[in-house]
Coordinates of C-alpha atoms and ligand atoms in Angstrom, one line a residue:
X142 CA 94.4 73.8 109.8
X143 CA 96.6 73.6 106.9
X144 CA 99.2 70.5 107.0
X145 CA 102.4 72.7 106.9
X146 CA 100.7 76.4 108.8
X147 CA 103.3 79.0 109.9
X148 CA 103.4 79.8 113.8
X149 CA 100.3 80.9 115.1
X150 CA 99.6 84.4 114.4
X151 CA 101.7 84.4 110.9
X152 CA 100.7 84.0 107.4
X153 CA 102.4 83.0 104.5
X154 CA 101.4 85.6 101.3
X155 CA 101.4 83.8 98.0
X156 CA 102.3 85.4 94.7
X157 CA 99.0 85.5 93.8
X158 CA 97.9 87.8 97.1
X159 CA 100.6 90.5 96.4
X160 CA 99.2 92.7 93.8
X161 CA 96.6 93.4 96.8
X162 CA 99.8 94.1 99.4
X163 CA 101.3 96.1 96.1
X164 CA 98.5 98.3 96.1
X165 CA 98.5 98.9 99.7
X166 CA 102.8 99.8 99.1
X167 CA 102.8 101.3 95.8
X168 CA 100.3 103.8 97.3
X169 CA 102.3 104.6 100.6
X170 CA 105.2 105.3 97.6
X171 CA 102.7 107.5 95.9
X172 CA 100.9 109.8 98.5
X173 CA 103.8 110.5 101.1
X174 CA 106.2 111.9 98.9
X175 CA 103.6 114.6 97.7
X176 CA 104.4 115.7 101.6
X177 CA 108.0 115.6 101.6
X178 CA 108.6 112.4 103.0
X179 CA 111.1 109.8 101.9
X180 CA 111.5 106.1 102.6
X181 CA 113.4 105.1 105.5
X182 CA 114.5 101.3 106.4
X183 CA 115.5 100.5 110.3
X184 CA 116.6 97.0 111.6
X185 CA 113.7 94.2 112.4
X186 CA 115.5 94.2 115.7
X187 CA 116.7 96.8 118.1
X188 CA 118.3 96.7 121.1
X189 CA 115.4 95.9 123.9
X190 CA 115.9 99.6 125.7
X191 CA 114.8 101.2 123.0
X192 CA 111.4 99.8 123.0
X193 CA 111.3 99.9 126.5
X194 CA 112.3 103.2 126.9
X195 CA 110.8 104.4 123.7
X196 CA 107.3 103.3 124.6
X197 CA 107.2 103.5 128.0
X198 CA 107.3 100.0 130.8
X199 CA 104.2 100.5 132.2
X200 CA 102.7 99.8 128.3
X201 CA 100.8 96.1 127.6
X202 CA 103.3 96.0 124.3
X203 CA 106.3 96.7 126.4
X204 CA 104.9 94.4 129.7
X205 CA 103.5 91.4 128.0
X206 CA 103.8 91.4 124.0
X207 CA 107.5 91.5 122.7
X208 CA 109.7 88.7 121.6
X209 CA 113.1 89.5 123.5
X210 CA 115.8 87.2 123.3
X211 CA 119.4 87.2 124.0
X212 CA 121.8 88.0 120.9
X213 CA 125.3 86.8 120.6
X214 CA 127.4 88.7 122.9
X215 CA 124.7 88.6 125.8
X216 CA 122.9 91.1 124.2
X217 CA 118.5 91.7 125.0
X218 CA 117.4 92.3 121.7
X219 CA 113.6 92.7 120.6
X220 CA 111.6 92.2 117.4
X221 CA 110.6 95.3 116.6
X222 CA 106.8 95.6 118.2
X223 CA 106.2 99.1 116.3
X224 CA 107.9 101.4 114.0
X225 CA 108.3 104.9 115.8
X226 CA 110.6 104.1 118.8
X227 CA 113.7 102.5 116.3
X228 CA 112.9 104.9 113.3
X229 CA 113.8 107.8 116.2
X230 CA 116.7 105.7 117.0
X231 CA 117.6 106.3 113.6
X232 CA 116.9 109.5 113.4
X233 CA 118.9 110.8 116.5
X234 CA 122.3 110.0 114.5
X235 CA 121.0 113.3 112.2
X236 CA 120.7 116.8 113.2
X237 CA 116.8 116.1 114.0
X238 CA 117.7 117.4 117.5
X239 CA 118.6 121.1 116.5
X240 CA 114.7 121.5 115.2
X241 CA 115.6 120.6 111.9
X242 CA 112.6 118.6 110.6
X243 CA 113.3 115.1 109.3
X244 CA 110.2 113.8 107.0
X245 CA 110.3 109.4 107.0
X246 CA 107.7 106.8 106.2
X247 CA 108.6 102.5 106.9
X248 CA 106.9 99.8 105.5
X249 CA 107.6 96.6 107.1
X250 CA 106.5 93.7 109.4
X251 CA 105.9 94.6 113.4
X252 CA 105.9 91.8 116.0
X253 CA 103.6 91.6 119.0
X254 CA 102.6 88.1 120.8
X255 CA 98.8 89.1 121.3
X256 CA 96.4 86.6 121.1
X257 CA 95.5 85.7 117.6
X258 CA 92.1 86.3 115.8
X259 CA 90.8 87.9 113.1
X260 CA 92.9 91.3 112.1
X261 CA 94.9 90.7 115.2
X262 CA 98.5 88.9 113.9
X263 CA 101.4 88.1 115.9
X264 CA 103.7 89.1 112.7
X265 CA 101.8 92.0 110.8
X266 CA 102.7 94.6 108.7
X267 CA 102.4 98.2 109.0
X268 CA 103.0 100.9 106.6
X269 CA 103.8 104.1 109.0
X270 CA 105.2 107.9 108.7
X271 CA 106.8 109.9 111.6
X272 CA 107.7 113.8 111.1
X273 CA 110.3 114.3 113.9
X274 CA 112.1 117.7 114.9
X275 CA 109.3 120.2 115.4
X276 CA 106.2 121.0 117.2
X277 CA 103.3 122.5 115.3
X278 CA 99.4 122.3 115.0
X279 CA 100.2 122.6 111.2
X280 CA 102.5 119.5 111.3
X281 CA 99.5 117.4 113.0
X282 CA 96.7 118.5 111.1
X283 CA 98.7 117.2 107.8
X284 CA 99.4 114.0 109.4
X285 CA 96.1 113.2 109.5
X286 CA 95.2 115.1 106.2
X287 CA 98.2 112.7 104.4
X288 CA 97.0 109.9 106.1
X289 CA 93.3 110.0 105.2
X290 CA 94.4 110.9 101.3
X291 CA 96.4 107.4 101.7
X292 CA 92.7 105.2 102.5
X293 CA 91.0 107.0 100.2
X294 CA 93.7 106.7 97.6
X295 CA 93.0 102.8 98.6
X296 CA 89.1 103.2 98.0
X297 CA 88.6 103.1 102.0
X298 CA 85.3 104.5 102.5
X299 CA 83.2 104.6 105.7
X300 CA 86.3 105.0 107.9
X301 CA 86.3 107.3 110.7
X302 CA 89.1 109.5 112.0
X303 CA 88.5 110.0 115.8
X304 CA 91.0 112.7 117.7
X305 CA 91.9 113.7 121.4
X306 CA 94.5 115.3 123.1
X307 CA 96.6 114.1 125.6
X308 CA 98.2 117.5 126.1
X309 CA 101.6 117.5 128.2
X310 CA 103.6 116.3 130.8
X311 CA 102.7 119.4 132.6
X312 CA 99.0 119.0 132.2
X313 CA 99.0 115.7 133.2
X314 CA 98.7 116.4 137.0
X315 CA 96.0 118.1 137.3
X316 CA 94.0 115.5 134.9
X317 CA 95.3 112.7 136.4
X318 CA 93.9 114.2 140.0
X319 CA 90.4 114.8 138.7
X320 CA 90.1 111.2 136.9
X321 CA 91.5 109.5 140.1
X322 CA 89.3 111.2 142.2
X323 CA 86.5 110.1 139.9
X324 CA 87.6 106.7 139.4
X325 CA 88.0 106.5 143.4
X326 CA 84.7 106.5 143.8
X327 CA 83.6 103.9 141.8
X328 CA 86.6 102.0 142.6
X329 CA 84.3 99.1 143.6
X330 CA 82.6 98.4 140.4
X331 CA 85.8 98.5 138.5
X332 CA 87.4 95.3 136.8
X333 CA 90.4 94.1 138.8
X334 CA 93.0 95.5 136.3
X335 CA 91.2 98.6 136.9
X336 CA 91.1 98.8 140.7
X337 CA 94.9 98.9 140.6
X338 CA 95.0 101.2 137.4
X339 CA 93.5 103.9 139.7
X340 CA 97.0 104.1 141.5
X341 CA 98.9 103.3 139.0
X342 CA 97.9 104.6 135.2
X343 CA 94.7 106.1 135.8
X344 CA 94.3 107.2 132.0
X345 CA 94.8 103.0 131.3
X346 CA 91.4 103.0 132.5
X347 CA 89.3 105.4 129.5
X348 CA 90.2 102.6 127.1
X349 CA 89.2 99.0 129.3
X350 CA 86.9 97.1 126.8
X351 CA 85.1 95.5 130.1
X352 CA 81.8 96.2 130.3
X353 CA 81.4 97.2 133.9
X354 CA 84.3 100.0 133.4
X355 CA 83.1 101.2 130.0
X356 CA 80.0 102.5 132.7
X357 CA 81.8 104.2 134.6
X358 CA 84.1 106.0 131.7
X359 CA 80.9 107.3 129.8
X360 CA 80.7 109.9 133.0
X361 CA 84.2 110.8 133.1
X362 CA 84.7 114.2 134.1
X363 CA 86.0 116.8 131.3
X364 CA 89.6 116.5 132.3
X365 CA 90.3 118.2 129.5
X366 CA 89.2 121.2 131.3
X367 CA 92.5 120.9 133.6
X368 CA 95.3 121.1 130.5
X369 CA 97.4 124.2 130.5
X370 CA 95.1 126.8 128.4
X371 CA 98.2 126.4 125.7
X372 CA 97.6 122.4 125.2
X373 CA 94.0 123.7 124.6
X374 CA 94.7 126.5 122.1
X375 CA 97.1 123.5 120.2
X376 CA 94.3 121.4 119.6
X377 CA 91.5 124.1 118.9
X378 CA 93.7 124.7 115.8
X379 CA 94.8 121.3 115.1
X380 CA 90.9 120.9 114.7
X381 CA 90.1 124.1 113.0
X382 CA 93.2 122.8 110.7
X383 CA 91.6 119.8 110.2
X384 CA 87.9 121.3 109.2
X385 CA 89.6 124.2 106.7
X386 CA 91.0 120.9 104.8
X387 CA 87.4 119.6 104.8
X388 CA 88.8 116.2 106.7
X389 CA 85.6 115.4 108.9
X390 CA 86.6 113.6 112.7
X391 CA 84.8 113.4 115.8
X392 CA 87.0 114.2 119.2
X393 CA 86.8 111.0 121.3
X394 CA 88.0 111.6 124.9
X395 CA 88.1 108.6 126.0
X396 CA 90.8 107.8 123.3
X397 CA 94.6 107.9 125.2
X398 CA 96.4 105.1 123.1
X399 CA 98.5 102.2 123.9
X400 CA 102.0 104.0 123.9
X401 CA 103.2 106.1 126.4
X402 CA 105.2 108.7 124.5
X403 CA 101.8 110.7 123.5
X404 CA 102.1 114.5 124.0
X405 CA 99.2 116.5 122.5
X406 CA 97.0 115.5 119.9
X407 CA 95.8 111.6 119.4
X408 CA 94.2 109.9 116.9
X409 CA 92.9 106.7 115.6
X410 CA 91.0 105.6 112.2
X411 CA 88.2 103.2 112.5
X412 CA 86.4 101.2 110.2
X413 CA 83.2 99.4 111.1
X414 CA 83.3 96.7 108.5
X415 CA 86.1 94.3 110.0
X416 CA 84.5 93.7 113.0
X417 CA 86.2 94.0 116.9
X418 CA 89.9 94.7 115.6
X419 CA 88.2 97.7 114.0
X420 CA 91.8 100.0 114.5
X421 CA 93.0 100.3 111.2
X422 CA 95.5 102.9 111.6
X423 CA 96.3 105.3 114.7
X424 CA 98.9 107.9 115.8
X425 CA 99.8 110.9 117.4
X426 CA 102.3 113.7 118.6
X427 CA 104.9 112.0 121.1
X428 CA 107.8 113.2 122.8
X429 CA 110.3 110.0 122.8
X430 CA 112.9 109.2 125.1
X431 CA 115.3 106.6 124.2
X432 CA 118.0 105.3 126.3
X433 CA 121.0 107.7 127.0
X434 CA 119.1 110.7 125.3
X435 CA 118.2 112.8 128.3
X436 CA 115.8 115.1 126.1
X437 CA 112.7 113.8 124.1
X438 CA 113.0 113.9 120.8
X439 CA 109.5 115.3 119.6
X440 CA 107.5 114.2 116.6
X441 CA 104.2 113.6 114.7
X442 CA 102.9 110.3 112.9
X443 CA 101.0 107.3 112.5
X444 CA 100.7 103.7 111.2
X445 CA 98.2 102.0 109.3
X446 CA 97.8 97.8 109.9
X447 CA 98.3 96.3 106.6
X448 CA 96.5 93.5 107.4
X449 CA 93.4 95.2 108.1
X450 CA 93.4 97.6 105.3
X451 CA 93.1 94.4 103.2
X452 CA 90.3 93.2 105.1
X453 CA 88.6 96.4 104.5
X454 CA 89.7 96.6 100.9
X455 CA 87.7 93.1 100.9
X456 CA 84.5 93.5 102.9
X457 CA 84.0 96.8 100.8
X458 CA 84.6 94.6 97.4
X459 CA 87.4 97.0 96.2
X460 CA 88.0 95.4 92.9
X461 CA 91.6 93.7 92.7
X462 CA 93.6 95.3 90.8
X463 CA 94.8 94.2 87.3
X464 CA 96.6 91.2 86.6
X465 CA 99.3 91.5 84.3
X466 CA 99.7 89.1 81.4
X467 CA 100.4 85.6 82.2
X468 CA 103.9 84.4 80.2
X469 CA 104.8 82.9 77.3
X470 CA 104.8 79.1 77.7
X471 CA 107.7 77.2 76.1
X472 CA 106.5 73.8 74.9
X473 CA 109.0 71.6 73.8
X474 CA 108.6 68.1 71.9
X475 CA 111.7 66.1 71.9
X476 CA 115.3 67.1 73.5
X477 CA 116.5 69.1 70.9
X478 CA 113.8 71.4 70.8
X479 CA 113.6 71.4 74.6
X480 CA 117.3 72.4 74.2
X481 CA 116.3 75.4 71.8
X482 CA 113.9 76.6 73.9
X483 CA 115.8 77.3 76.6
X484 CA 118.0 79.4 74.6
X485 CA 115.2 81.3 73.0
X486 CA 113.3 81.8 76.8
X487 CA 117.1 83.8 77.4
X488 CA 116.4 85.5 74.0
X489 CA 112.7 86.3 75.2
X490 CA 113.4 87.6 79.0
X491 CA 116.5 89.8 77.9
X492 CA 113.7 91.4 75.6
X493 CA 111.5 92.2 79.0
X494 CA 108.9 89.6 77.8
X495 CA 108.1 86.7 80.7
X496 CA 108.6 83.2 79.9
X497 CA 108.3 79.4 81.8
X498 CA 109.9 76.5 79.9
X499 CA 109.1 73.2 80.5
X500 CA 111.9 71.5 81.6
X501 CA 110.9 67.6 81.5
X502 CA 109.9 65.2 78.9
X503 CA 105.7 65.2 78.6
X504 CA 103.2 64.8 75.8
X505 CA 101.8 67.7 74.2
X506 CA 98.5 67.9 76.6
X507 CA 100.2 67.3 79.8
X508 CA 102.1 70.5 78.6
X509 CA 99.4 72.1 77.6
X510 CA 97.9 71.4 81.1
X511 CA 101.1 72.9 83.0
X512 CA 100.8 75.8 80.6
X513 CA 97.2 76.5 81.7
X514 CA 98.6 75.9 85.6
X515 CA 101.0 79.0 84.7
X516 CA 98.4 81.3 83.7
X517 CA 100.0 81.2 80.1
X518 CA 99.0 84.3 78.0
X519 CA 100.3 82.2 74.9
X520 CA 101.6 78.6 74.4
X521 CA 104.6 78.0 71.9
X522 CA 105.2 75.0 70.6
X523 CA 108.3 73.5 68.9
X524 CA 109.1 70.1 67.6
X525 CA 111.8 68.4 65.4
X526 CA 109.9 69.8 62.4
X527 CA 109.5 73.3 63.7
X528 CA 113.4 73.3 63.8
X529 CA 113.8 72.4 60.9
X530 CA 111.0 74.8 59.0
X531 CA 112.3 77.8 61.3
X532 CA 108.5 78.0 62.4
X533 CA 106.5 77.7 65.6
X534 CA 103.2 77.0 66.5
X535 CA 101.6 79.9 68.3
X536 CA 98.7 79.2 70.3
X537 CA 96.9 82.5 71.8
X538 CA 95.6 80.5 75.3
X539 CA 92.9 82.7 76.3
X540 CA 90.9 82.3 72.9
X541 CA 92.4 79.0 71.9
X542 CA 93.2 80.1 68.0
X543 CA 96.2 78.8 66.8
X544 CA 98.5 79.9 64.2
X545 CA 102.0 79.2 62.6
X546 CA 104.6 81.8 62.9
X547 CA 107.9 82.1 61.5
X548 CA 110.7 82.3 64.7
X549 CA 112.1 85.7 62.9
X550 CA 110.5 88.4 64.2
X551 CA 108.8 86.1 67.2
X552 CA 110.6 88.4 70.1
X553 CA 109.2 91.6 67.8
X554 CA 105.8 90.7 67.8
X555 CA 105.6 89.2 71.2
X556 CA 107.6 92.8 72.3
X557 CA 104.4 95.1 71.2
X558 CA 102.1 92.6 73.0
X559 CA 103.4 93.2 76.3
X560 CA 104.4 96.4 76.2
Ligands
HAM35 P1 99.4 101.2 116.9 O1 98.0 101.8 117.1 O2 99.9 100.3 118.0 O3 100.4 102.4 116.7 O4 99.4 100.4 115.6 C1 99.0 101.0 114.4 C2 98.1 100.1 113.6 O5 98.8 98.8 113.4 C3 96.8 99.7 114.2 O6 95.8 100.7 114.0 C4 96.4 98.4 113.5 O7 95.8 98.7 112.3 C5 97.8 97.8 113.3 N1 98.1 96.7 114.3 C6 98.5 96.9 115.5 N2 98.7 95.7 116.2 C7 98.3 94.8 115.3 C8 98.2 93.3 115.3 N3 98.6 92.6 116.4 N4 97.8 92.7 114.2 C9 97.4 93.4 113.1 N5 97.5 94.7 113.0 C10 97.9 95.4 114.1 C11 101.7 102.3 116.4 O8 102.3 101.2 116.1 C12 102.5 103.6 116.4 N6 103.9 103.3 116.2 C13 101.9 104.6 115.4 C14 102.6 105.9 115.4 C15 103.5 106.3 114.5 N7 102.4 106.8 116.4 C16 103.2 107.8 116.0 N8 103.9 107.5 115.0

């Protein structure tokens, strides 16, 4: 373990990591406005209800994963543990309620306190889009058309988009009846979380990872069969929607999703290449509640795990992409010309061209050296003489040549190189 490592379940991202996050950002920037959607920023931190009510108590996220603490004032406040419940929170203080469509994508860092292992982070980052105000088939279908653009926009090949409905609260009766009955009778072989899932969130039960449950679940009766013929007719076109905008899935029915506010269709992108935290984005239609808002506010959308894009991005040796040029390195020999140089680096960066002085007094190589530590795309160097001569010595770092130039015209010629 590294002397100085963040909490467990962090990470620190170094400069030289974030043209891979860029990517991943710049992308999100790209793809979603071609939809209509514009960026939206929310607080870190929300007041604990909304989460709670947002994603439903009886959830693992809400029950066992989210860092609440007391704020000034008395306060519960929660690190946000996913995007969708505050970005509705958000979205409430706009007409969103009178069916006016509202169009929003986040990208930020979420907060859960699972256990840590590989592509599962206690701080990770999601990038995430949520169409709130209307219900339609269309709307869904183009969720996960816009979101499948975005991997393959990445170079994200091999991943699969798996769908299922959860139809309404209506429906959920007669489902619920015919998976409890089933369940009850193979209550016995059930893990223990199971055994009381069968009273208590019987759908809970279609996604247990233990083996002795997955069994049972590969029998489960089509409970589909028992949603109001109009949840059916949704999804029918949400798939037919799906295969007209040649975006291939397979319907999974033993996908339900860790959130509770789930109405209709489900969905969830996996990639096999990252191993058991193989989720690398999911999402759904939902009908929210939030505290003091008696009617659900209704919506379509997803996130993506940042994180886990990367790791995909590396196992399928996505090439990084390019660096830009390294700067211009200021090398100074004596105080006067340090002093110079300083002034000229002001000169340089107000003409858009990056430069790193050095600052203290070192020979020429040990410069040099810090120069090569910098990444240096060229070396200057100015002594007492090169003041006095109104030239500089201008080394080209990558091919080593080395040439005298006069310091008229430097900021010119060094201007067309980085353009
Ligand atoms: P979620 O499935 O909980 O959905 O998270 C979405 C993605 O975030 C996952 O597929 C995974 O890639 C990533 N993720 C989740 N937890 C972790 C973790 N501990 N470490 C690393 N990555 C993680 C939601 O969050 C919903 N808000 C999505 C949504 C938007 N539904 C409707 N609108």
């Amino acid at each position: 373990m590294a002397k100085f490592s963040p909490p467990p379940g962090t990470a620190d991202i170094f400069p030289e990591e974030m043209p891979l996050w860029n990517r991943l950002e710049d992308s999100a920037r790209r793809i979603f406005p071609l939809y209509g959607y514009g960026e939206l920023r929310t607080p870190i931190f929300e007041s604990t209800e909304v989460f709670k009510r947002g994603i439903g108590d009886e959830t693992e996220v809400v029950q066992k994963e989210m860092y609440t603490f007391e704020d000034r004032g008395g306060r519960s406040i929660t690190l946000r543990p996913e995007g969708t419940a505050g970005v509705m929170r958000a979205l409430l203080n706009t007409d969103v309620m009178n069916g006016n469509e509202k169009r929003v994508f986040y990208i930020g860092p979420m907060f859960r306190g699972e256990r840590p292992a590989a592509g599962r982070r206690r701080q990770f980052h999601q990038v995430g889009v949520e169409n709130a105000g209307r219900v339609a088939p269309e709307l869904d279908a183009e969720n996960m058309a816009m979101m499948m653009q975005y991997l393959d926009n990445l170079e994200i090949s091999g991943a699969k988009l798996v769908i299922n409905t959860r139809g309404v609260q209506a429906d959920r009766g007669p489902a619920e009846e015919m998976l409890s009955k089933y369940f009850q009778q193979h209550i016995g072989d059930m893990c223990d979380d199971c055994q009381t899932r069968v009273t208590r969130n019987v759908w809970r039960i279609l996604d247990c990872k233990q083996a002795c449950c997955k069994e049972i679940v590969k029998n489960t009766p089509d409970y589909l069969s028992a949603y109001s013929s109009e949840s059916r007719a949704y999804f029918d076109s949400v798939c037919n929607l799906l295969t007209s905008f040649n975006v291939d899935f397979e319907i999974d029915k033993q996908l339900v999703r860790g959130l509770d506010y789930y109405a209709h269709t489900v969905f969830e992108v996996i990639h096999p290449g990252i191993g058991a935290q193989s989720a690398i984005a999911g999402g759904g239609r939902y009908e929210l509640y939030l505290p003091e808002n008696k009617k659900p506010i209704v919506g379509v959308g997803f996130a993506a795990g940042l994180e886990r894009l990367l790791m995909v991005q590396e196992a399928l040796k996505v090439a990084a992409p390019v660096a830009g040029k390294g700067p211009v390195f200021l090398i100074s020999m004596g105080a006067s010309a340090r002093a110079f140089n300083m002034k000229l680096a002001q000169d340089l960066r107000n003409a858009n061209i990056p430069v790193v002085v050095e600052v203290e007094e070192k020979s020429m190589k040990a410069q040099m050296r810090a120069a090569n530590r910098a990444n240096a795309a060229f070396g200057i160097i100015c002594g007492d003489d090169e003041l006095e001569t109104g030239k500089v010595v201008f080394k080209d770092m990558e091919n080593g040549s080395q040439e005298e130039r006069s310091r008229n015209g430097l900021i010119e010629f060094l201007q067309t190189t980085y353009k």
